[in-house]
XYZ file of N, CA and C in Angstrom:
741
model
N 0.843 -1.199 0.000
C 0.000 0.000 0.000
C 0.877 1.249 0.000
N 0.464 2.260 -0.757
C 1.214 3.515 -0.847
C 1.210 4.228 0.490
N 2.399 4.613 0.973
C 2.496 5.343 2.225
C 2.915 6.778 1.945
N 2.264 7.758 2.598
C 2.636 9.148 2.363
C 4.017 9.454 2.908
N 4.708 10.380 2.284
C 5.993 10.853 2.773
C 5.759 11.479 4.145
N 6.424 10.962 5.201
C 6.166 11.504 6.539
C 6.562 12.964 6.678
N 7.472 13.430 5.836
C 7.901 14.821 5.907
C 7.004 15.739 5.075
N 6.477 15.198 3.982
C 5.669 16.021 3.069
C 4.425 15.249 2.618
N 3.494 14.992 3.528
C 2.291 14.248 3.141
C 1.447 15.053 2.170
N 0.803 14.346 1.250
C -0.107 15.000 0.312
C -1.486 15.105 0.957
N -1.946 16.304 1.133
C -3.283 16.541 1.683
C -4.222 16.833 0.510
N -5.278 16.055 0.343
C -6.177 16.297 -0.800
C -6.754 17.702 -0.775
N -6.905 18.290 -1.943
C -7.631 19.546 -2.032
C -9.069 19.329 -1.584
N -9.662 20.358 -1.023
C -11.095 20.350 -0.784
C -11.784 20.938 -2.019
N -13.072 20.722 -2.123
C -13.803 21.321 -3.247
C -13.744 22.842 -3.179
N -13.769 23.399 -1.971
C -13.673 24.854 -1.831
C -12.334 25.359 -2.355
N -11.261 24.634 -2.095
C -9.942 25.034 -2.594
C -9.863 24.877 -4.101
N -10.474 23.827 -4.638
C -10.489 23.640 -6.090
C -11.221 24.797 -6.768
N -12.361 25.190 -6.207
C -13.118 26.310 -6.782
C -12.329 27.615 -6.679
N -11.601 27.778 -5.573
C -10.800 28.987 -5.402
C -9.678 29.059 -6.436
N -9.021 27.938 -6.700
C -7.967 27.918 -7.716
C -8.537 28.244 -9.090
N -9.696 27.694 -9.392
C -10.318 27.986 -10.687
C -10.665 29.474 -10.784
N -11.195 30.046 -9.711
C -11.533 31.475 -9.703
C -10.273 32.318 -9.919
N -9.189 31.956 -9.225
C -7.942 32.714 -9.362
C -7.425 32.666 -10.790
N -7.523 31.500 -11.430
C -7.072 31.372 -12.812
C -7.956 32.160 -13.763
N -9.258 32.082 -13.558
C -10.210 32.740 -14.453
C -10.137 34.262 -14.372
N -9.701 34.791 -13.245
C -9.684 36.242 -13.051
C -8.277 36.828 -13.082
N -7.275 36.013 -13.445
C -5.911 36.524 -13.475
C -5.812 37.656 -14.497
N -5.170 38.780 -14.140
C -5.233 39.977 -14.984
C -4.405 39.964 -16.269
N -3.385 39.105 -16.379
C -2.523 39.096 -17.577
C -3.090 38.087 -18.571
N -3.560 38.535 -19.745
C -4.328 37.665 -20.650
C -3.668 36.343 -21.023
N -2.407 36.359 -21.504
C -1.821 35.105 -21.968
C -1.562 34.133 -20.813
N -1.177 34.674 -19.662
C -0.969 33.820 -18.500
C -2.299 33.303 -17.969
N -3.339 34.123 -18.049
C -4.662 33.674 -17.622
C -5.109 32.469 -18.434
N -4.906 32.512 -19.741
C -5.310 31.397 -20.595
C -4.557 30.120 -20.221
N -3.260 30.236 -19.957
C -2.463 29.063 -19.583
C -2.869 28.553 -18.206
N -3.037 29.454 -17.244
C -3.436 29.043 -15.895
C -4.796 28.345 -15.902
N -5.720 28.854 -16.700
C -7.050 28.235 -16.768
C -6.956 26.781 -17.225
N -6.109 26.531 -18.229
C -5.954 25.167 -18.739
C -5.302 24.276 -17.685
N -4.237 24.759 -17.052
C -3.538 23.961 -16.047
C -4.502 23.529 -14.943
N -5.217 24.489 -14.389
C -6.117 24.194 -13.271
C -7.255 23.282 -13.711
N -7.871 23.588 -14.844
C -9.022 22.806 -15.299
C -8.648 21.363 -15.610
N -7.519 21.155 -16.288
C -7.114 19.791 -16.646
C -6.740 18.997 -15.390
N -5.979 19.601 -14.483
C -5.617 18.892 -13.258
C -6.855 18.472 -12.466
N -7.809 19.383 -12.335
C -8.965 19.118 -11.486
C -9.944 18.132 -12.105
N -10.094 18.158 -13.424
C -11.141 17.340 -14.044
C -10.648 16.024 -14.635
N -9.329 15.819 -14.654
C -8.803 14.557 -15.185
C -7.972 13.788 -14.172
N -7.395 14.482 -13.188
C -6.535 13.811 -12.219
C -5.176 13.421 -12.751
N -4.741 13.980 -13.883
C -3.435 13.608 -14.435
C -2.308 14.128 -13.549
N -1.161 13.483 -13.646
C 0.030 13.927 -12.939
C 0.594 15.171 -13.625
N 1.329 15.990 -12.865
C 1.964 17.170 -13.455
C 2.922 16.765 -14.567
N 3.651 15.667 -14.367
C 4.594 15.194 -15.380
C 3.859 14.807 -16.663
N 2.709 14.209 -16.519
C 1.915 13.801 -17.682
C 1.376 15.009 -18.420
N 0.950 16.005 -17.670
C 0.434 17.230 -18.289
C 1.532 17.918 -19.100
N 2.732 17.992 -18.530
C 3.839 18.658 -19.221
C 4.297 17.880 -20.452
N 4.151 16.558 -20.427
C 4.621 15.721 -21.539
C 3.677 15.719 -22.735
N 2.482 16.255 -22.577
C 1.513 16.226 -23.672
C 1.971 17.054 -24.857
N 1.817 16.501 -26.052
C 1.996 17.241 -27.294
C 0.628 17.547 -27.885
N 0.629 18.406 -28.875
C -0.654 18.746 -29.499
C -1.330 17.529 -30.119
N -0.542 16.605 -30.602
C -1.131 15.416 -31.224
C -1.887 14.566 -30.207
N -1.608 14.786 -28.917
C -2.260 13.996 -27.872
C -3.646 14.539 -27.509
N -4.001 15.680 -28.075
C -5.342 16.231 -27.881
C -6.249 15.713 -28.986
N -7.277 14.975 -28.621
C -8.199 14.387 -29.591
C -9.595 14.967 -29.376
N -10.035 15.743 -30.363
C -11.386 16.316 -30.254
C -12.449 15.235 -30.272
N -12.177 14.137 -30.965
C -13.076 12.979 -30.968
C -12.254 11.743 -30.626
N -12.222 11.416 -29.357
C -11.504 10.243 -28.894
C -12.430 9.039 -28.861
N -12.155 8.070 -27.985
C -13.003 6.881 -27.896
C -14.465 7.239 -27.633
N -15.347 6.608 -28.402
C -16.774 6.896 -28.242
C -17.179 8.260 -28.742
N -16.286 8.921 -29.500
C -16.607 10.253 -30.020
C -16.459 11.372 -29.009
N -15.890 11.055 -27.825
C -15.737 12.055 -26.773
C -14.357 12.702 -26.833
N -14.254 14.001 -26.504
C -12.935 14.637 -26.433
C -12.068 13.937 -25.392
N -10.778 13.784 -25.675
C -9.905 13.047 -24.760
C -8.450 13.444 -24.943
N -7.657 13.152 -23.942
C -6.204 13.293 -23.999
C -5.576 11.903 -23.988
N -4.537 11.720 -24.808
C -3.816 10.451 -24.896
C -2.577 10.609 -24.029
N -2.650 10.084 -22.812
C -1.642 10.333 -21.779
C -0.504 9.330 -21.862
N 0.720 9.834 -21.724
C 1.901 8.983 -21.610
C 2.246 8.904 -20.133
N 1.821 7.815 -19.484
C 1.923 7.726 -18.040
C 3.209 7.083 -17.553
N 3.190 6.718 -16.276
C 4.357 6.065 -15.678
C 4.665 4.769 -16.405
N 5.970 4.476 -16.555
C 6.361 3.264 -17.258
C 6.005 3.300 -18.725
N 5.786 4.505 -19.249
C 5.421 4.719 -20.650
C 4.112 4.006 -21.003
N 3.273 3.808 -19.989
C 1.955 3.215 -20.217
C 1.007 4.304 -20.713
N 0.388 4.036 -21.846
C -0.546 4.994 -22.426
C -1.961 4.742 -21.915
N -2.729 5.830 -21.762
C -4.132 5.693 -21.388
C -4.914 6.899 -21.894
N -6.203 6.728 -22.049
C -7.096 7.821 -22.411
C -7.670 8.456 -21.142
N -7.782 9.781 -21.149
C -8.567 10.456 -20.122
C -9.568 11.371 -20.824
N -10.755 11.359 -20.321
C -11.848 12.120 -20.917
C -11.686 13.607 -20.640
N -11.957 14.424 -21.654
C -12.034 15.870 -21.500
C -13.496 16.287 -21.589
N -13.966 17.021 -20.603
C -15.324 17.557 -20.698
C -15.299 18.762 -21.638
N -16.455 19.109 -22.165
C -16.513 20.098 -23.243
C -15.955 21.464 -22.835
N -16.250 21.910 -21.611
C -15.796 23.253 -21.242
C -14.279 23.317 -21.085
N -13.660 22.191 -20.694
C -12.197 22.163 -20.588
C -11.576 22.139 -21.984
N -12.173 21.384 -22.900
C -11.701 21.405 -24.290
C -11.771 22.820 -24.852
N -12.847 23.543 -24.556
C -12.986 24.916 -25.047
C -11.871 25.814 -24.513
N -11.476 25.628 -23.247
C -10.369 26.404 -22.685
C -9.061 26.104 -23.403
N -8.831 24.828 -23.696
C -7.608 24.434 -24.403
C -7.594 25.037 -25.806
N -8.727 24.978 -26.498
C -8.814 25.529 -27.856
C -8.526 27.031 -27.849
N -9.068 27.737 -26.865
C -8.836 29.180 -26.788
C -7.367 29.475 -26.507
N -6.770 28.697 -25.619
C -5.355 28.879 -25.298
C -4.474 28.631 -26.514
N -4.737 27.556 -27.251
C -3.925 27.228 -28.420
C -4.090 28.269 -29.521
N -5.315 28.763 -29.704
C -5.547 29.795 -30.723
C -4.760 31.063 -30.395
N -4.733 31.426 -29.111
C -3.983 32.614 -28.698
C -2.487 32.405 -28.904
N -1.993 31.199 -28.584
C -0.575 30.910 -28.786
C -0.199 30.955 -30.256
N -1.060 30.388 -31.104
C -0.770 30.376 -32.537
C -0.735 31.788 -33.098
N -1.627 32.637 -32.617
C -1.648 34.031 -33.075
C -0.371 34.747 -32.650
N 0.070 34.496 -31.413
C 1.302 35.129 -30.931
C 2.507 34.623 -31.709
N 2.533 33.314 -32.014
C 3.644 32.748 -32.783
C 3.694 33.325 -34.189
N 2.524 33.511 -34.804
C 2.466 34.044 -36.167
C 2.988 35.469 -36.225
N 2.765 36.223 -35.152
C 3.186 37.621 -35.128
C 4.663 37.796 -34.813
N 5.276 36.766 -34.173
C 6.657 36.926 -33.734
C 7.644 36.020 -34.456
N 7.157 35.170 -35.338
C 8.025 34.182 -35.983
C 9.011 34.858 -36.942
N 10.274 34.485 -36.796
C 11.329 35.017 -37.665
C 12.030 33.834 -38.325
N 12.122 33.852 -39.634
C 12.762 32.748 -40.357
C 14.273 32.833 -40.181
N 14.886 31.729 -39.801
C 16.333 31.656 -39.635
C 16.864 30.587 -40.581
N 17.907 30.917 -41.377
C 18.459 29.983 -42.333
C 18.905 28.691 -41.629
N 18.447 27.569 -42.158
C 18.830 26.283 -41.618
C 18.018 25.829 -40.424
N 17.131 26.688 -39.904
C 16.343 26.316 -38.732
C 15.147 25.469 -39.163
N 14.916 24.387 -38.460
C 13.772 23.523 -38.741
C 12.839 23.553 -37.550
N 11.613 24.012 -37.760
C 10.648 24.090 -36.670
C 9.982 22.742 -36.464
N 9.591 22.496 -35.233
C 8.844 21.271 -34.942
C 7.496 21.331 -35.639
N 7.040 20.182 -36.101
C 5.711 20.138 -36.689
C 4.689 20.495 -35.616
N 3.605 21.163 -35.986
C 2.609 21.564 -34.988
C 2.178 20.429 -34.071
N 1.994 19.235 -34.625
C 1.523 18.114 -33.820
C 2.530 17.692 -32.762
N 3.821 17.985 -32.993
C 4.868 17.592 -32.060
C 5.178 18.664 -31.025
N 4.561 19.808 -31.159
C 4.810 20.878 -30.203
C 4.109 20.582 -28.876
N 4.669 21.093 -27.777
C 4.030 20.835 -26.486
C 2.642 21.455 -26.422
N 1.742 20.762 -25.764
C 0.395 21.307 -25.593
C 0.436 22.543 -24.714
N 1.238 22.486 -23.658
C 1.430 23.630 -22.768
C 2.856 24.130 -22.892
N 3.005 25.426 -23.075
C 4.342 25.977 -23.277
C 4.462 27.337 -22.604
N 5.707 27.735 -22.371
C 5.987 29.058 -21.831
C 5.796 30.101 -22.923
N 5.958 31.360 -22.583
C 5.860 32.429 -23.579
C 6.902 32.254 -24.682
N 8.032 31.624 -24.324
C 9.094 31.409 -25.303
C 8.866 30.141 -26.125
N 7.772 29.451 -25.855
C 7.459 28.236 -26.606
C 8.084 26.975 -26.057
N 8.740 27.067 -24.888
C 9.387 25.902 -24.302
C 8.381 25.074 -23.506
N 8.609 23.778 -23.516
C 7.745 22.874 -22.762
C 7.828 23.203 -21.272
N 6.687 23.210 -20.595
C 6.669 23.462 -19.159
C 7.243 22.271 -18.404
N 7.870 22.561 -17.280
C 8.393 21.538 -16.386
C 7.406 21.322 -15.236
N 7.404 20.127 -14.646
C 6.471 19.867 -13.534
C 6.551 20.883 -12.406
N 7.762 21.357 -12.088
C 7.883 22.337 -11.010
C 7.136 23.623 -11.351
N 7.057 23.950 -12.640
C 6.321 25.145 -13.039
C 4.820 24.980 -12.815
N 4.333 23.750 -12.870
C 2.921 23.506 -12.575
C 2.663 23.745 -11.086
N 3.559 23.223 -10.248
C 3.442 23.461 -8.804
C 3.520 24.950 -8.503
N 4.496 25.620 -9.115
C 4.666 27.059 -8.886
C 3.414 27.833 -9.302
N 2.782 27.419 -10.397
C 1.591 28.106 -10.873
C 0.458 28.006 -9.852
N 0.262 26.816 -9.279
C -0.799 26.649 -8.283
C -0.533 27.516 -7.051
N 0.707 27.546 -6.609
C 1.038 28.343 -5.429
C 0.917 29.834 -5.718
N 1.297 30.224 -6.921
C 1.179 31.634 -7.286
C -0.286 32.061 -7.333
N -1.139 31.187 -7.850
C -2.569 31.507 -7.903
C -3.148 31.658 -6.501
N -2.730 30.793 -5.585
C -3.190 30.932 -4.200
C -2.763 32.276 -3.628
N -1.507 32.629 -3.838
C -0.993 33.890 -3.286
C -1.658 35.092 -3.931
N -2.032 34.951 -5.204
C -2.693 36.074 -5.878
C -4.035 36.381 -5.220
N -4.719 35.356 -4.729
C -5.975 35.584 -4.015
C -5.721 36.284 -2.684
N -4.642 35.893 -2.005
C -4.332 36.492 -0.703
C -3.889 37.940 -0.847
N -3.310 38.281 -2.003
C -2.850 39.653 -2.238
C -3.929 40.541 -2.825
N -5.059 39.942 -3.162
C -6.079 40.652 -3.937
C -6.515 41.940 -3.253
N -6.740 41.873 -1.939
C -7.117 43.070 -1.192
C -8.498 43.592 -1.496
N -9.339 42.825 -2.164
C -10.679 43.284 -2.514
C -11.633 43.084 -1.343
N -12.718 43.812 -1.377
C -13.723 43.688 -0.323
C -14.825 42.723 -0.714
N -14.752 42.166 -1.902
C -15.761 41.219 -2.363
C -15.812 40.006 -1.435
N -17.022 39.628 -1.057
C -17.177 38.448 -0.200
C -16.721 37.185 -0.931
N -16.875 37.158 -2.252
C -16.435 36.007 -3.038
C -14.923 35.839 -2.946
N -14.203 36.929 -3.148
C -12.739 36.869 -3.084
C -12.285 36.509 -1.676
N -12.926 37.086 -0.668
C -12.542 36.776 0.712
C -12.746 35.295 1.016
N -13.843 34.735 0.537
C -14.113 33.318 0.773
C -13.082 32.435 0.079
N -12.739 32.771 -1.168
C -11.731 31.985 -1.898
C -10.357 32.115 -1.242
N -10.017 33.334 -0.803
C -8.732 33.543 -0.136
C -8.656 32.731 1.150
N -9.744 32.701 1.903
C -9.770 31.926 3.147
C -9.579 30.438 2.872
N -10.120 29.973 1.756
C -10.039 28.546 1.420
C -8.611 28.109 1.141
N -7.801 29.001 0.546
C -6.439 28.599 0.140
C -5.343 29.123 1.054
N -5.711 29.884 2.072
C -4.679 30.500 2.918
C -3.719 29.456 3.493
N -4.246 28.341 3.935
C -3.403 27.331 4.589
C -2.524 26.553 3.619
N -2.823 26.606 2.314
C -2.064 25.786 1.356
C -1.245 26.616 0.377
N -1.235 27.924 0.556
C -0.604 28.803 -0.439
C 0.860 28.481 -0.686
N 1.569 28.003 0.325
C 3.001 27.718 0.182
C 3.301 26.233 0.014
N 2.274 25.397 0.077
C 2.530 23.957 0.076
C 1.721 23.174 -0.949
N 0.743 23.781 -1.587
C -0.125 23.033 -2.504
C 0.705 22.366 -3.601
N 0.303 21.152 -3.957
C 1.031 20.358 -4.954
C 0.022 19.782 -5.934
N 0.390 19.641 -7.210
C -0.555 19.091 -8.189
C -1.135 17.738 -7.778
N -0.382 16.950 -7.016
C -0.861 15.635 -6.602
C -2.095 15.745 -5.704
N -2.241 16.894 -5.045
C -3.418 17.089 -4.194
C -4.691 17.070 -5.022
N -4.593 17.491 -6.290
C -5.754 17.439 -7.186
C -6.086 15.999 -7.556
N -5.067 15.140 -7.701
C -5.309 13.717 -7.979
C -6.052 13.060 -6.816
N -5.645 13.396 -5.615
C -6.313 12.823 -4.440
C -7.764 13.296 -4.356
N -7.998 14.586 -4.636
C -9.380 15.077 -4.660
C -10.184 14.344 -5.720
N -9.596 14.133 -6.888
C -10.286 13.430 -7.978
C -10.759 12.059 -7.498
N -9.859 11.313 -6.848
C -10.207 9.969 -6.380
C -11.299 10.004 -5.323
N -11.157 10.893 -4.354
C -12.102 10.947 -3.241
C -13.483 11.404 -3.712
N -13.523 12.455 -4.540
C -14.806 12.955 -5.026
C -15.480 11.943 -5.943
N -14.678 11.267 -6.771
C -15.252 10.266 -7.677
C -15.890 9.129 -6.885
N -15.181 8.637 -5.863
C -15.747 7.555 -5.053
C -17.021 8.009 -4.347
N -17.003 9.238 -3.823
C -18.165 9.749 -3.095
C -19.397 9.846 -3.980
N -19.185 9.963 -5.298
C -20.311 10.093 -6.223
C -20.547 8.804 -7.013
N -20.065 7.697 -6.471
C -20.445 6.397 -6.998
C -19.646 5.853 -8.157
N -18.512 6.484 -8.495
C -17.682 5.954 -9.578
C -16.946 4.715 -9.067
N -17.006 3.599 -9.795
C -16.328 2.370 -9.339
C -14.825 2.578 -9.184
N -14.241 1.911 -8.212
C -12.824 2.098 -7.933
C -11.949 1.686 -9.110
N -12.378 0.673 -9.878
C -11.574 0.267 -11.034
C -11.517 1.384 -12.076
N -12.619 2.109 -12.251
C -12.616 3.225 -13.201
C -11.738 4.361 -12.690
N -11.820 4.637 -11.399
C -10.971 5.678 -10.817
C -9.495 5.315 -11.021
N -9.164 4.047 -10.808
C -7.792 3.582 -10.984
C -7.337 3.750 -12.426
N -8.228 3.433 -13.386
C -7.882 3.613 -14.811
C -7.688 5.092 -15.124
N -8.577 5.932 -14.619
C -8.472 7.370 -14.879
C -7.128 7.907 -14.403
N -6.704 7.475 -13.223
C -5.487 8.011 -12.615
C -4.220 7.323 -13.104
N -4.363 6.217 -13.844
C -3.190 5.528 -14.361
C -2.427 4.762 -13.302
N -3.145 4.263 -12.303
C -2.493 3.477 -11.258
C -2.214 2.060 -11.757
N -1.051 1.538 -11.396
C -0.676 0.197 -11.830
C -1.477 -0.872 -11.100
N -1.887 -0.561 -9.865
C -2.645 -1.530 -9.076
C -3.789 -0.820 -8.358
N -4.819 -1.610 -8.011
C -5.930 -1.062 -7.225
C -5.461 -0.652 -5.832
N -4.392 -1.270 -5.342
C -3.900 -0.947 -4.004
C -3.507 0.525 -3.894
N -2.949 1.056 -4.967
C -2.562 2.472 -4.951
C -3.799 3.358 -4.852
N -4.818 3.031 -5.626
C -6.064 3.799 -5.572
C -6.701 3.677 -4.199
N -6.691 2.478 -3.639
C -7.244 2.271 -2.301
C -6.497 3.108 -1.266
N -5.174 3.245 -1.447
C -4.380 4.058 -0.528
C -4.795 5.526 -0.610
N -5.042 6.012 -1.826
C -5.526 7.388 -1.987
C -6.814 7.582 -1.194
N -7.736 6.641 -1.353
C -9.043 6.761 -0.702
C -8.919 6.621 0.813
N -8.041 5.727 1.258
C -7.837 5.533 2.691
C -7.295 6.801 3.336
N -6.353 7.454 2.672
C -5.807 8.698 3.216
C -6.898 9.747 3.368
N -7.831 9.754 2.423
C -8.923 10.730 2.485
C -9.914 10.453 3.589
N -9.978 9.180 4.035
C -10.964 8.800 5.049
C -10.382 8.716 6.452
N -9.074 8.931 6.607
C -8.417 8.654 7.884
C -9.018 9.427 9.058
N -9.468 10.654 8.830
C -9.999 11.460 9.932
C -11.525 11.449 9.990
N -12.158 10.738 9.041
C -13.617 10.790 8.953
C -14.293 10.264 10.213
N -13.748 9.196 10.821
C -14.389 8.603 11.988
C -13.626 8.816 13.273
N -12.771 9.829 13.295
C -11.940 10.048 14.471
C -12.781 10.303 15.722
N -12.238 9.868 16.865
C -12.931 10.051 18.136
C -12.639 11.400 18.782
N -11.802 12.224 18.158
C -11.398 13.497 18.775
C -12.587 14.380 19.166
N -13.588 14.601 18.286
C -14.723 15.437 18.698
C -15.493 14.853 19.884
N -15.635 13.513 19.917
C -16.343 12.869 21.020
C -15.620 13.104 22.344
N -14.291 12.896 22.323
C -13.503 13.132 23.546
C -13.560 14.594 23.971
N -13.532 15.491 23.013
C -13.611 16.913 23.329
C -14.926 17.242 24.035
N -16.031 16.693 23.500
C -17.338 16.944 24.112
C -17.397 16.387 25.533
N -16.836 15.194 25.739
C -16.859 14.586 27.067
C -16.058 15.405 28.077
N -14.907 15.907 27.627
C -14.015 16.642 28.520
C -14.593 18.006 28.882
N -15.255 18.657 27.948
C -15.721 20.032 28.172
C -17.182 20.121 28.580
N -17.871 18.987 28.691
C -19.304 19.003 29.016
C -19.555 19.702 30.351
N -20.465 20.661 30.327
C -20.886 21.339 31.551
C -19.939 22.388 32.075
N -18.866 22.669 31.369
C -17.900 23.666 31.834
C -18.439 25.080 31.689
N -18.145 25.893 32.670
C -18.432 27.321 32.585
C -17.089 28.034 32.670
N -16.490 28.265 31.533
C -15.125 28.814 31.511
C -15.072 30.289 31.880
N -16.233 30.941 31.949
C -16.221 32.373 32.291
C -15.751 32.610 33.717
N -15.802 31.555 34.563
C -15.385 31.715 35.952
C -13.928 31.323 36.170
N -13.257 30.917 35.107
C -11.852 30.542 35.246
C -10.993 31.788 35.468
N -9.912 31.672 36.237
C -9.011 32.818 36.419
C -8.477 33.325 35.079
N -8.515 34.621 34.910
C -7.985 35.208 33.686
C -8.990 35.290 32.562
N -10.164 34.675 32.703
C -11.199 34.760 31.651
C -12.080 35.974 31.921
N -12.308 36.755 30.877
C -13.131 37.961 31.002
C -14.597 37.566 31.052
N -15.370 38.265 31.862
C -16.819 38.032 31.926
C -17.581 39.027 31.087
N -16.855 39.932 30.397
C -17.535 40.944 29.570
C -18.065 40.317 28.297
């Protein structure tokens, strides 16, 4: 069974944190970065792919009509094992908008150099930096943390922004793309998706790994801590304790 790193355990994202990350990406003020951030967040949250898998995708791996006629990504997973992951329509639309913007920027800045051979469009990375370089997994982690911090720096009085900022405050310096995979597994199980399908979606080699994801998510669900707290504090009137204000 998969055991979490005792120094750096992966804590699954909550749905509130997932929504906050999506809000931060959707409202990011710099247009080209907003388009890239939207794709990163949406794909991680709705497919459960690893950061390494997301970075390894080429344009040819995006299939508008995959198995069963559904949009899909052809993932190159661990051990070079290939698998399909479904893309929902709104995420495909975000990817299409991002790619169209990138192509327009490339067309405006392209300079022909003697002897230079450009990669065929299909071989180009699906996600790239402004310079056209393939993103690295650490850049995916950095993007999530930057989005969290952008909410904390927002300084707006909107109740929506305050709620999203509160949701990510505790994870702004530690959030990791793997936390989205854990949320994917836990939310899928909670809504009746069979564990074998969840395992296929996530590209796990064995069901034991998927079971470990789910077990980590359930570890505190039945804890006795609240019961013990109620027993210990039952009937207490702390206002009479020394140093407690009665105002």
